Coordinates of C-alpha atoms in Angstrom, one line a residue:
Chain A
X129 CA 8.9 -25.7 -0.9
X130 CA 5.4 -24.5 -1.1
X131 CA 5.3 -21.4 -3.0
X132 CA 2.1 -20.6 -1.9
X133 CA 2.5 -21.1 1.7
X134 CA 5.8 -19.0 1.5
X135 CA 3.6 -16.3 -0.1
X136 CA 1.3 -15.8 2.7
X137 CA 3.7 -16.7 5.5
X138 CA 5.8 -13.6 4.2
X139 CA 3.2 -11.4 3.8
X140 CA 1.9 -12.1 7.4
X141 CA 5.3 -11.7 9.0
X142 CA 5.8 -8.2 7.1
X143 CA 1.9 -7.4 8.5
X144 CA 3.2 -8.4 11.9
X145 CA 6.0 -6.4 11.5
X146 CA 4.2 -3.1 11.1
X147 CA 2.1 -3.7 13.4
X148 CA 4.1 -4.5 16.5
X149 CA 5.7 -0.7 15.9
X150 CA 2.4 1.4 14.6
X151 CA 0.5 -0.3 17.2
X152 CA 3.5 0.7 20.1
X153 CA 4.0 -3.1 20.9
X154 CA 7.8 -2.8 20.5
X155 CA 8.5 -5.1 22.9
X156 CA 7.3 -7.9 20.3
X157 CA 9.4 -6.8 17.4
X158 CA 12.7 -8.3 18.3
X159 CA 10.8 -11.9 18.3
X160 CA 10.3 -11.4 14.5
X161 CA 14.2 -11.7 14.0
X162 CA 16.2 -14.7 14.5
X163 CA 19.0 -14.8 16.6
X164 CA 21.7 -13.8 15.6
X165 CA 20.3 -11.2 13.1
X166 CA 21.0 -8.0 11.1
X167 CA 18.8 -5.3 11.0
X168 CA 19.5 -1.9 9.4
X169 CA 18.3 0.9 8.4
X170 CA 20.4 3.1 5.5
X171 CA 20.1 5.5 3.5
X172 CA 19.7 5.0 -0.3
X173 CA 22.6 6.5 -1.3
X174 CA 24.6 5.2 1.1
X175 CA 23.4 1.5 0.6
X176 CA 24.2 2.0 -3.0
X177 CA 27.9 3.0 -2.3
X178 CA 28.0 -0.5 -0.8
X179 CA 28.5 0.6 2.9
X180 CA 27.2 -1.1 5.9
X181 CA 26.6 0.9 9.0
X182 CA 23.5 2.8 8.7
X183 CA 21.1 5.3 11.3
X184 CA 20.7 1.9 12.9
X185 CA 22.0 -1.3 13.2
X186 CA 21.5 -4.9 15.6
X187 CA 23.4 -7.9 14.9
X188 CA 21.0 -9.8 17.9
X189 CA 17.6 -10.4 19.3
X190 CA 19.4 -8.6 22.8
X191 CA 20.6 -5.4 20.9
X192 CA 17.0 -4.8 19.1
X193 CA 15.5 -5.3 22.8
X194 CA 18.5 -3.1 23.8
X195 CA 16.5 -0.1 21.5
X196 CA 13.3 -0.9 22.9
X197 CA 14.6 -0.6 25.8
X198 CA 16.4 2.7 25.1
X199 CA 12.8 3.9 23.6
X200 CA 11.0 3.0 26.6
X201 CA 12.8 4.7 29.1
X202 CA 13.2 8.1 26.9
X203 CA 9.7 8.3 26.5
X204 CA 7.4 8.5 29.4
X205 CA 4.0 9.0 27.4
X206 CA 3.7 8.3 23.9
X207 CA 3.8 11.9 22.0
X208 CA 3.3 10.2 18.4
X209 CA 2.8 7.0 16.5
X210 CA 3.2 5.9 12.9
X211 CA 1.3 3.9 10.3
X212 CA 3.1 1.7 7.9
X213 CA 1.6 0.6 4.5
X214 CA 3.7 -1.9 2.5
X215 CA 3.0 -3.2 -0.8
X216 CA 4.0 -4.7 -3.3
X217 CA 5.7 -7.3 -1.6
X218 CA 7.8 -9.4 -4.2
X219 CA 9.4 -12.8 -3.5
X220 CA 12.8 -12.6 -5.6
X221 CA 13.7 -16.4 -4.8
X222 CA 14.3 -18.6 -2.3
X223 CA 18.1 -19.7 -0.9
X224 CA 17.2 -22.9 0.2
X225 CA 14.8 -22.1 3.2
X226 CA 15.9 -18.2 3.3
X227 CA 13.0 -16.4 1.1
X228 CA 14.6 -13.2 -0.4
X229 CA 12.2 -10.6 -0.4
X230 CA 11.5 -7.2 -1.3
X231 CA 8.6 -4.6 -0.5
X232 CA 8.3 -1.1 -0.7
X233 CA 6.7 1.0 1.8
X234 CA 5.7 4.6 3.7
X235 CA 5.4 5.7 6.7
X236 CA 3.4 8.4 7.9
X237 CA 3.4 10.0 11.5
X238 CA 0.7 11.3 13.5
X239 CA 1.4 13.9 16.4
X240 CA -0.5 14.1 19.8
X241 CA -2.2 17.2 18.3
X242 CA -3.1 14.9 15.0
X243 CA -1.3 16.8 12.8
X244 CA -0.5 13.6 9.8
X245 CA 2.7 13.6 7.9
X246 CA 4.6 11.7 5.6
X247 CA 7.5 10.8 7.2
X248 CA 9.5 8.0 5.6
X249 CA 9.6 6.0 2.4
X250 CA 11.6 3.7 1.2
X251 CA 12.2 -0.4 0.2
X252 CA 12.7 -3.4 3.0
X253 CA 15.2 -6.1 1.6
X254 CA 14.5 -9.1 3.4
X255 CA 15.9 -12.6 4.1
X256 CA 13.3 -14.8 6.0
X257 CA 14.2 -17.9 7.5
X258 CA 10.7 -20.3 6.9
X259 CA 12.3 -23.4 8.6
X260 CA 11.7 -23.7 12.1
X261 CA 8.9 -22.4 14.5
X262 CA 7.9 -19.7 12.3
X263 CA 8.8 -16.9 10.1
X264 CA 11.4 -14.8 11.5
X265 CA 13.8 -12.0 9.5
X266 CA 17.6 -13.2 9.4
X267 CA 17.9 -9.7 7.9
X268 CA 16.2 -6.8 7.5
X269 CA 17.8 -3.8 5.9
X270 CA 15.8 -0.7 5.5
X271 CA 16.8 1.4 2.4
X272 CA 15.6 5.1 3.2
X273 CA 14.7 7.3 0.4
X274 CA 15.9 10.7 1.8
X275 CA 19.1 11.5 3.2
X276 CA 17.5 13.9 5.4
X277 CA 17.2 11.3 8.4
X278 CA 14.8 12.9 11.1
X279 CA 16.5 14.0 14.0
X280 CA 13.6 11.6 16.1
X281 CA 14.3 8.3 14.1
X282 CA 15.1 6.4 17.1
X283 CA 12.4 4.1 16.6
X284 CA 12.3 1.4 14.5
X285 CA 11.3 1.4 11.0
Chain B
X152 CA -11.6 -24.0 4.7
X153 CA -9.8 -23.3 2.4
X154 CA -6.6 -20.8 3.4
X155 CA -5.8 -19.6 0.0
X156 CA -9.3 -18.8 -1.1
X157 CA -10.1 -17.3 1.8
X158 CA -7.0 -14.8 1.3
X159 CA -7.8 -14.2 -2.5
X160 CA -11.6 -13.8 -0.9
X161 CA -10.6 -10.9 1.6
X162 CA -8.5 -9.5 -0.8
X163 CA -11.2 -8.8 -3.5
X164 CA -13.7 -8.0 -0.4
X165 CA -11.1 -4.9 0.6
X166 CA -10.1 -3.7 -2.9
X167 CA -14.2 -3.8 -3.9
X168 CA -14.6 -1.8 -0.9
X169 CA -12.0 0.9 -1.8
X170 CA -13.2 0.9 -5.3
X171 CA -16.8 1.8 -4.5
X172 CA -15.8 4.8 -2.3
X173 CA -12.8 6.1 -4.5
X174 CA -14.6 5.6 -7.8
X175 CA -18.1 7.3 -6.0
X176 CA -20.2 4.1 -6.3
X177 CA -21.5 4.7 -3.0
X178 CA -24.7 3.0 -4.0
X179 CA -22.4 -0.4 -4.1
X180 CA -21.2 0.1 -0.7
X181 CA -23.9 -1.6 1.4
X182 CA -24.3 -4.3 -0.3
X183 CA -20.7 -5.3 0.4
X184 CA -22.0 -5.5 3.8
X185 CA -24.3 -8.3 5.9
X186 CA -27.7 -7.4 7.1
X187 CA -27.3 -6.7 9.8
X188 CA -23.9 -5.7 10.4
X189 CA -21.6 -3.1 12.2
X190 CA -19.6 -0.4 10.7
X191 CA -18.0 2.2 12.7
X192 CA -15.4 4.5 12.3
X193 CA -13.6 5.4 15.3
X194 CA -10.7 7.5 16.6
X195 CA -7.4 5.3 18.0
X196 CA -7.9 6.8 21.6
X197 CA -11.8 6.3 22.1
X198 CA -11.2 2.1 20.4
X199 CA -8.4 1.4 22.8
X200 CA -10.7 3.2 25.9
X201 CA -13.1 0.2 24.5
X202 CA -15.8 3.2 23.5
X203 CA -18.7 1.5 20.9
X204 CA -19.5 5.1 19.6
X205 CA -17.9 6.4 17.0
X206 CA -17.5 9.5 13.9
X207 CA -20.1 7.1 11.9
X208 CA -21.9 3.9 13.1
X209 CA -24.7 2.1 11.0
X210 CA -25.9 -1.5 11.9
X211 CA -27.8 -2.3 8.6
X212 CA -27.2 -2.0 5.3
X213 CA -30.2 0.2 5.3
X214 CA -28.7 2.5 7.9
X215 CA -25.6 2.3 5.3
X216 CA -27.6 3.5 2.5
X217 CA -29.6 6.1 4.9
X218 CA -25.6 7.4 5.1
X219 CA -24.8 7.3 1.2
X220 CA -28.6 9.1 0.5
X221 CA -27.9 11.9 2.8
X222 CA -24.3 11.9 1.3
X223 CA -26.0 12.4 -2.2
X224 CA -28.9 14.9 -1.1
X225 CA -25.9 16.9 0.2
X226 CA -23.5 17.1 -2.8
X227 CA -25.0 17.9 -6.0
X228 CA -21.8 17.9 -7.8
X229 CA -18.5 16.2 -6.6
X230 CA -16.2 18.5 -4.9
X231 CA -13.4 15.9 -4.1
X232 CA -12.7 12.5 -3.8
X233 CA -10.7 10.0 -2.0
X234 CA -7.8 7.1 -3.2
X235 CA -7.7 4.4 -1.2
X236 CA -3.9 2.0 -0.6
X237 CA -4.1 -1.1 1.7
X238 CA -1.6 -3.2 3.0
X239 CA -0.5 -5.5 4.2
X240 CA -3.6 -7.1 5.0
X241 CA -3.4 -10.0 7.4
X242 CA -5.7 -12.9 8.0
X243 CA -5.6 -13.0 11.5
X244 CA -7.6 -16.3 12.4
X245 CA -10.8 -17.9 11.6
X246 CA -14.0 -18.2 13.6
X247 CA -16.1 -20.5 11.8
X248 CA -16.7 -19.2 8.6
X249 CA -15.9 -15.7 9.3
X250 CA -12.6 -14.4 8.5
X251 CA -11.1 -11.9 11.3
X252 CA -8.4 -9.3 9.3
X253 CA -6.1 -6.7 9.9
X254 CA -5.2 -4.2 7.5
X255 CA -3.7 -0.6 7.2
X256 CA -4.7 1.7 4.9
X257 CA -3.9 5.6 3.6
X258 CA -6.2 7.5 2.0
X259 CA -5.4 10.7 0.3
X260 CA -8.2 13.3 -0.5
X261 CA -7.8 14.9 -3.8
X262 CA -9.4 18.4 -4.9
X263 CA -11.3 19.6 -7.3
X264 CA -8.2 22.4 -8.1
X265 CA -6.2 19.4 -8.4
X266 CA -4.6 19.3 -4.6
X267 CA -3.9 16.0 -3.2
X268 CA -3.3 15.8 0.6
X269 CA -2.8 12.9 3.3
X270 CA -6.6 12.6 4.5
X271 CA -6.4 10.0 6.8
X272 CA -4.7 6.6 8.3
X273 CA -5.5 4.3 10.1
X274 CA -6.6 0.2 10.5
X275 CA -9.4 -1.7 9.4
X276 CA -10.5 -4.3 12.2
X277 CA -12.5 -6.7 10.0
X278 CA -14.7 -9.2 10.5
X279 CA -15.5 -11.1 7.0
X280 CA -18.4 -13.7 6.4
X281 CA -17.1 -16.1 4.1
X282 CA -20.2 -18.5 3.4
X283 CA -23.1 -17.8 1.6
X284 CA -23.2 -15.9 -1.7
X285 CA -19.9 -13.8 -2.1
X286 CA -17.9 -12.6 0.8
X287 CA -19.3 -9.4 2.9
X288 CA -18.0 -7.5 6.0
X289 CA -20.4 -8.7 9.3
X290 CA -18.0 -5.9 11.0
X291 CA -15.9 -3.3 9.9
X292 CA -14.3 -1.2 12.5
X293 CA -12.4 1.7 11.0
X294 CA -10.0 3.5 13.7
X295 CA -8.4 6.5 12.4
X296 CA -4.9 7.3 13.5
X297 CA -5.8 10.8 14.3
X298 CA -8.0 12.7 16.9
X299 CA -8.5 15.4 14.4
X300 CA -11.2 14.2 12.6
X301 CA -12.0 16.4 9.2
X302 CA -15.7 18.3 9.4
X303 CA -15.7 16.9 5.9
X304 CA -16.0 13.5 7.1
X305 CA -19.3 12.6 6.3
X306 CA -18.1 9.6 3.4
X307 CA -17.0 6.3 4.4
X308 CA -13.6 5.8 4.8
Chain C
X230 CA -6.0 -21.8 -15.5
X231 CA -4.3 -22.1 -12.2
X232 CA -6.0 -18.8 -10.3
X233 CA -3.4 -18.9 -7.7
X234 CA -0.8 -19.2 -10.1
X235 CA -1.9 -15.9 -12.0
X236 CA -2.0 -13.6 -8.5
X237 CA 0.9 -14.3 -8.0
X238 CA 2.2 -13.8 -11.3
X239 CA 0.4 -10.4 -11.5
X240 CA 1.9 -9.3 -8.1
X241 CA 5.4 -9.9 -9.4
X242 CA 4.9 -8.0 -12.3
X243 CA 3.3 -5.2 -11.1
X244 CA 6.0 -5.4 -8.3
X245 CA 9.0 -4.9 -11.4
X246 CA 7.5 -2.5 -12.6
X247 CA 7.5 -0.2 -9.5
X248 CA 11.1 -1.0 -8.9
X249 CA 12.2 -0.4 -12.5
X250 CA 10.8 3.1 -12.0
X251 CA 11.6 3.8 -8.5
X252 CA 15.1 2.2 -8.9
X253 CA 16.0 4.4 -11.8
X254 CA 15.9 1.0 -14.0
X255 CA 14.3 2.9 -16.8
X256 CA 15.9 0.6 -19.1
X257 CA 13.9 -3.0 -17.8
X258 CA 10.7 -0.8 -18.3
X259 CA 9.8 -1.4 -21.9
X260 CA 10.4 -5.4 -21.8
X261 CA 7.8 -5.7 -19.0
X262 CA 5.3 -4.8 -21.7
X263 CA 4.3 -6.9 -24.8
X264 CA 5.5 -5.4 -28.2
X265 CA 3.1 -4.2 -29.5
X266 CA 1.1 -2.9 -26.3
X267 CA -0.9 -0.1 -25.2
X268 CA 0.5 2.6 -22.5
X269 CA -1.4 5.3 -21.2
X270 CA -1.1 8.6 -18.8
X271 CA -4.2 10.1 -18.4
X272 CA -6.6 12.3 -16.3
X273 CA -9.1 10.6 -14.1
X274 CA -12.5 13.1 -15.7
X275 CA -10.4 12.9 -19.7
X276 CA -11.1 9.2 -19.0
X277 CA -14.3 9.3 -17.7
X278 CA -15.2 11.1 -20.9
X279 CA -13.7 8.5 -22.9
X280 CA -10.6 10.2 -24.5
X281 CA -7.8 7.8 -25.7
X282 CA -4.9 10.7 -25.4
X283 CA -3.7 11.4 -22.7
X284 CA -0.5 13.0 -20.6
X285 CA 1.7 10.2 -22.2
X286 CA 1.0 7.7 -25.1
X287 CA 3.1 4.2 -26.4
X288 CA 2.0 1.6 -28.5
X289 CA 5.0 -0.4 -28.7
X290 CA 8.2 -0.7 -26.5
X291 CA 10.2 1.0 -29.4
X292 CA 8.1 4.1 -28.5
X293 CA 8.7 3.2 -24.4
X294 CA 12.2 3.2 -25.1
X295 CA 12.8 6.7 -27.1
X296 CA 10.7 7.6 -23.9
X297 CA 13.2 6.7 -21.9
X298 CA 16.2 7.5 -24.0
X299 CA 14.2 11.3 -24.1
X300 CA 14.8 11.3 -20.4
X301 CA 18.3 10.2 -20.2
X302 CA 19.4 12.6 -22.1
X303 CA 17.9 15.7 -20.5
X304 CA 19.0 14.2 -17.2
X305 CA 22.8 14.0 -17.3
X306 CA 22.2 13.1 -13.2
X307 CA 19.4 12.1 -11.2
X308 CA 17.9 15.1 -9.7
X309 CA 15.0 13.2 -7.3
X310 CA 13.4 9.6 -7.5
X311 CA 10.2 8.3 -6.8
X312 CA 8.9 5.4 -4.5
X313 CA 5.2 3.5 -5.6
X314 CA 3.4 2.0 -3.2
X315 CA 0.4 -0.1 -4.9
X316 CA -2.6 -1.8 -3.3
X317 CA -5.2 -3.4 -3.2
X318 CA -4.6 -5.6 -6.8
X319 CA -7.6 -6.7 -7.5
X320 CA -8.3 -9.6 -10.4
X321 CA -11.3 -8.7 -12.3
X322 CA -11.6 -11.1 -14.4
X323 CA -9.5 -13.6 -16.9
X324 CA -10.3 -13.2 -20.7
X325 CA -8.8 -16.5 -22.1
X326 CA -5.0 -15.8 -21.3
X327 CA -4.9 -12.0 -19.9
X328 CA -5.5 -11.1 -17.1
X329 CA -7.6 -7.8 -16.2
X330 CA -6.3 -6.3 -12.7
X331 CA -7.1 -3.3 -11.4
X332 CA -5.1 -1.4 -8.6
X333 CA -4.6 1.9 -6.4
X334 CA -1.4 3.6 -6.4
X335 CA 0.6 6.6 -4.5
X336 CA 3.6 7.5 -5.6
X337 CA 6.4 9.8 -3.5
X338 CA 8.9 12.2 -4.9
X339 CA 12.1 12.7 -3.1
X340 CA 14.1 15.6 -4.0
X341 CA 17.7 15.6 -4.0
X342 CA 17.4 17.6 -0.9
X343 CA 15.9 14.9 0.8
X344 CA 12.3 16.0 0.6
X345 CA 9.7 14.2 0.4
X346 CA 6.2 14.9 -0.9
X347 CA 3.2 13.1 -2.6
X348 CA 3.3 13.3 -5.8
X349 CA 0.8 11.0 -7.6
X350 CA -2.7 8.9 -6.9
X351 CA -4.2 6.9 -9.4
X352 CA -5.0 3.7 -10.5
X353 CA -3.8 1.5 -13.0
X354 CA -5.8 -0.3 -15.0
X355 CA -4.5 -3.4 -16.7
X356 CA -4.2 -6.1 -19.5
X357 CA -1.5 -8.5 -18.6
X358 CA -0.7 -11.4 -21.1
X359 CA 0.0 -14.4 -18.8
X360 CA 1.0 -17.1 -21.6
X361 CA 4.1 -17.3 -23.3
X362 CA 7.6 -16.1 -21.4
X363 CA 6.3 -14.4 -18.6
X364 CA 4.0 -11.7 -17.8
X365 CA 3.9 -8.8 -19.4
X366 CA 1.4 -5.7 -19.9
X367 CA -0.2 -5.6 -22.9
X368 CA -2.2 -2.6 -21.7
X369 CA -1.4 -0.4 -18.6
X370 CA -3.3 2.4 -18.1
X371 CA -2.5 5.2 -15.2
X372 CA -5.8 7.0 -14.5
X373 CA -4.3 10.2 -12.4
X374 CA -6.7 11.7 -9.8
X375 CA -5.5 15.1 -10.2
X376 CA -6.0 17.0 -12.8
X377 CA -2.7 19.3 -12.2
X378 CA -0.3 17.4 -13.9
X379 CA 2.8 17.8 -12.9
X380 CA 5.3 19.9 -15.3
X381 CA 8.2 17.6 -14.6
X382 CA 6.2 14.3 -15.0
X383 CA 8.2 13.8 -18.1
X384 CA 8.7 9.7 -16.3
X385 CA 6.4 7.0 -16.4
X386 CA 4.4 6.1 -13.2

């Protein structure tokens, strides 16, 4: 296994990542997860109590499109958007072709009036399958900071 | 080409970049530039309406340094300055031997009381020349998440 | 010296180092330095005059530790955490085996009621020793923007 090649593979699949949400092209994130999949988002303390149902949860490519979907027909226009910066991004090891990964990031959100907030924080634990066409997450839990989950996290994260 | 270089290249090119603006070496700034170029800062609406007019524009590293002298004429002491995060930064393709990235930044504007606030988010749409004598940004398009732009916003961002 | 060997190396070390903080890991912090080392909190303009004390001060992971023995005992729980986010690294140079990288960093505060506020910019500015048993710091210094240090920044960032 290159490690190099796993290094920048990673990185560009965690780049695509935030961009397919900040940049409101939802309807590509679900193709950055293998199918099946997990994806979840918890909060800290909860993830540290060892539990497993979170704010959100997909166990397939069809229940992530499922939220997009949900997304898209809740919202007409588009009344804000987000902006994701991620770093650093830390390879823990690989499980044979399963990279275990670990990033930290924020997430700030910008109104329609362009009022700028911090609105999220926390650390992605990945597993990304590099076999195949691709890198794609097998899973993707997202470990929230706060407790206080905003009442419009519906999106992804 | 070579794909690692070129990563480790851009990498260097965008922390350079931050470091010139966040440390006040604005005199360093156009040189990180080609002659002639294209730098332009730009709200998120006006980009995606495909507008070429932006909060700043220069397309020379003299018009650059024009900016940084009027900048200096302005400011006799230093009121506030800017931090700078990137990340992830992608490598989107290569054209030739120009390098076309992605990257997200924050910056946060810090006072001279001591007050730190979220400034500004947003992308950097780069395009990177990669041959000659150190790397340098042909283009750098800088679309800011918000339509509020600060009246302050006379530095680079 | 394998260049793409020490990014990497430098990345995952400066990556442990914002878990061990943000994870509440206080105990992996000193062993990520050398013994002795140099650690130093200090004031972006008390830098730029070229003081050598600063906010917080360790020369040898014996004094890191009663640092963080100080704070476990005054904390019987954990009253808020903190997330880093750190980028660009930039390599400056090699000077035979240590590495000198310089980076930007925000760091968030949540509160145990779930707030969530900036709390930190900077940059740190390091030595890392990249022979012997992996990498380690054998100089980190934390230049804060602000000058309004915070009463409760009694951790390390």
């Amino acid at each position: 296994m290159d490690d190099t090649a796993v290094r920048f593979g990673v990185h560009e699949l965690i780049g695509a990542y935030a961009d397919a949400i900040d940049e409101g092209r939802l309807e590509e994130w679900p193709a950055l997860f293998t199918d099946p999949c997990r994806y979840l988002i918890i909060s800290r303390s909860n993830h540290a109590a060892g539990m497993r149902q979170g704010v959100m949860y997909a166990a397939s490519r069809g229940m992530l499109l499922d939220r997009v979907m949900a997304l898209r027909g809740a919202n007409i226009y588009e009344p804000h958007h987000y902006r994701h910066v991620v770093g650093p991004i830390r390879l823990q090891r690989m499980e044979g072709t399963v990279a275990v990964v670990h990033s930290n990031f924020l997430a700030v959100r910008i109104m329609h009036d362009g009022g700028t907030h911090l609105f999220a924080s926390g650390r992605y634990l990945d597993r990304i399958e590099t076999a195949g066409d691709g890198y794609r997450f097998s899973e993707r839990i997202v470990v929230l900071d706060s407790e206080k989950i905003d009442t419009l996290l519906a999106i992804p994260l």
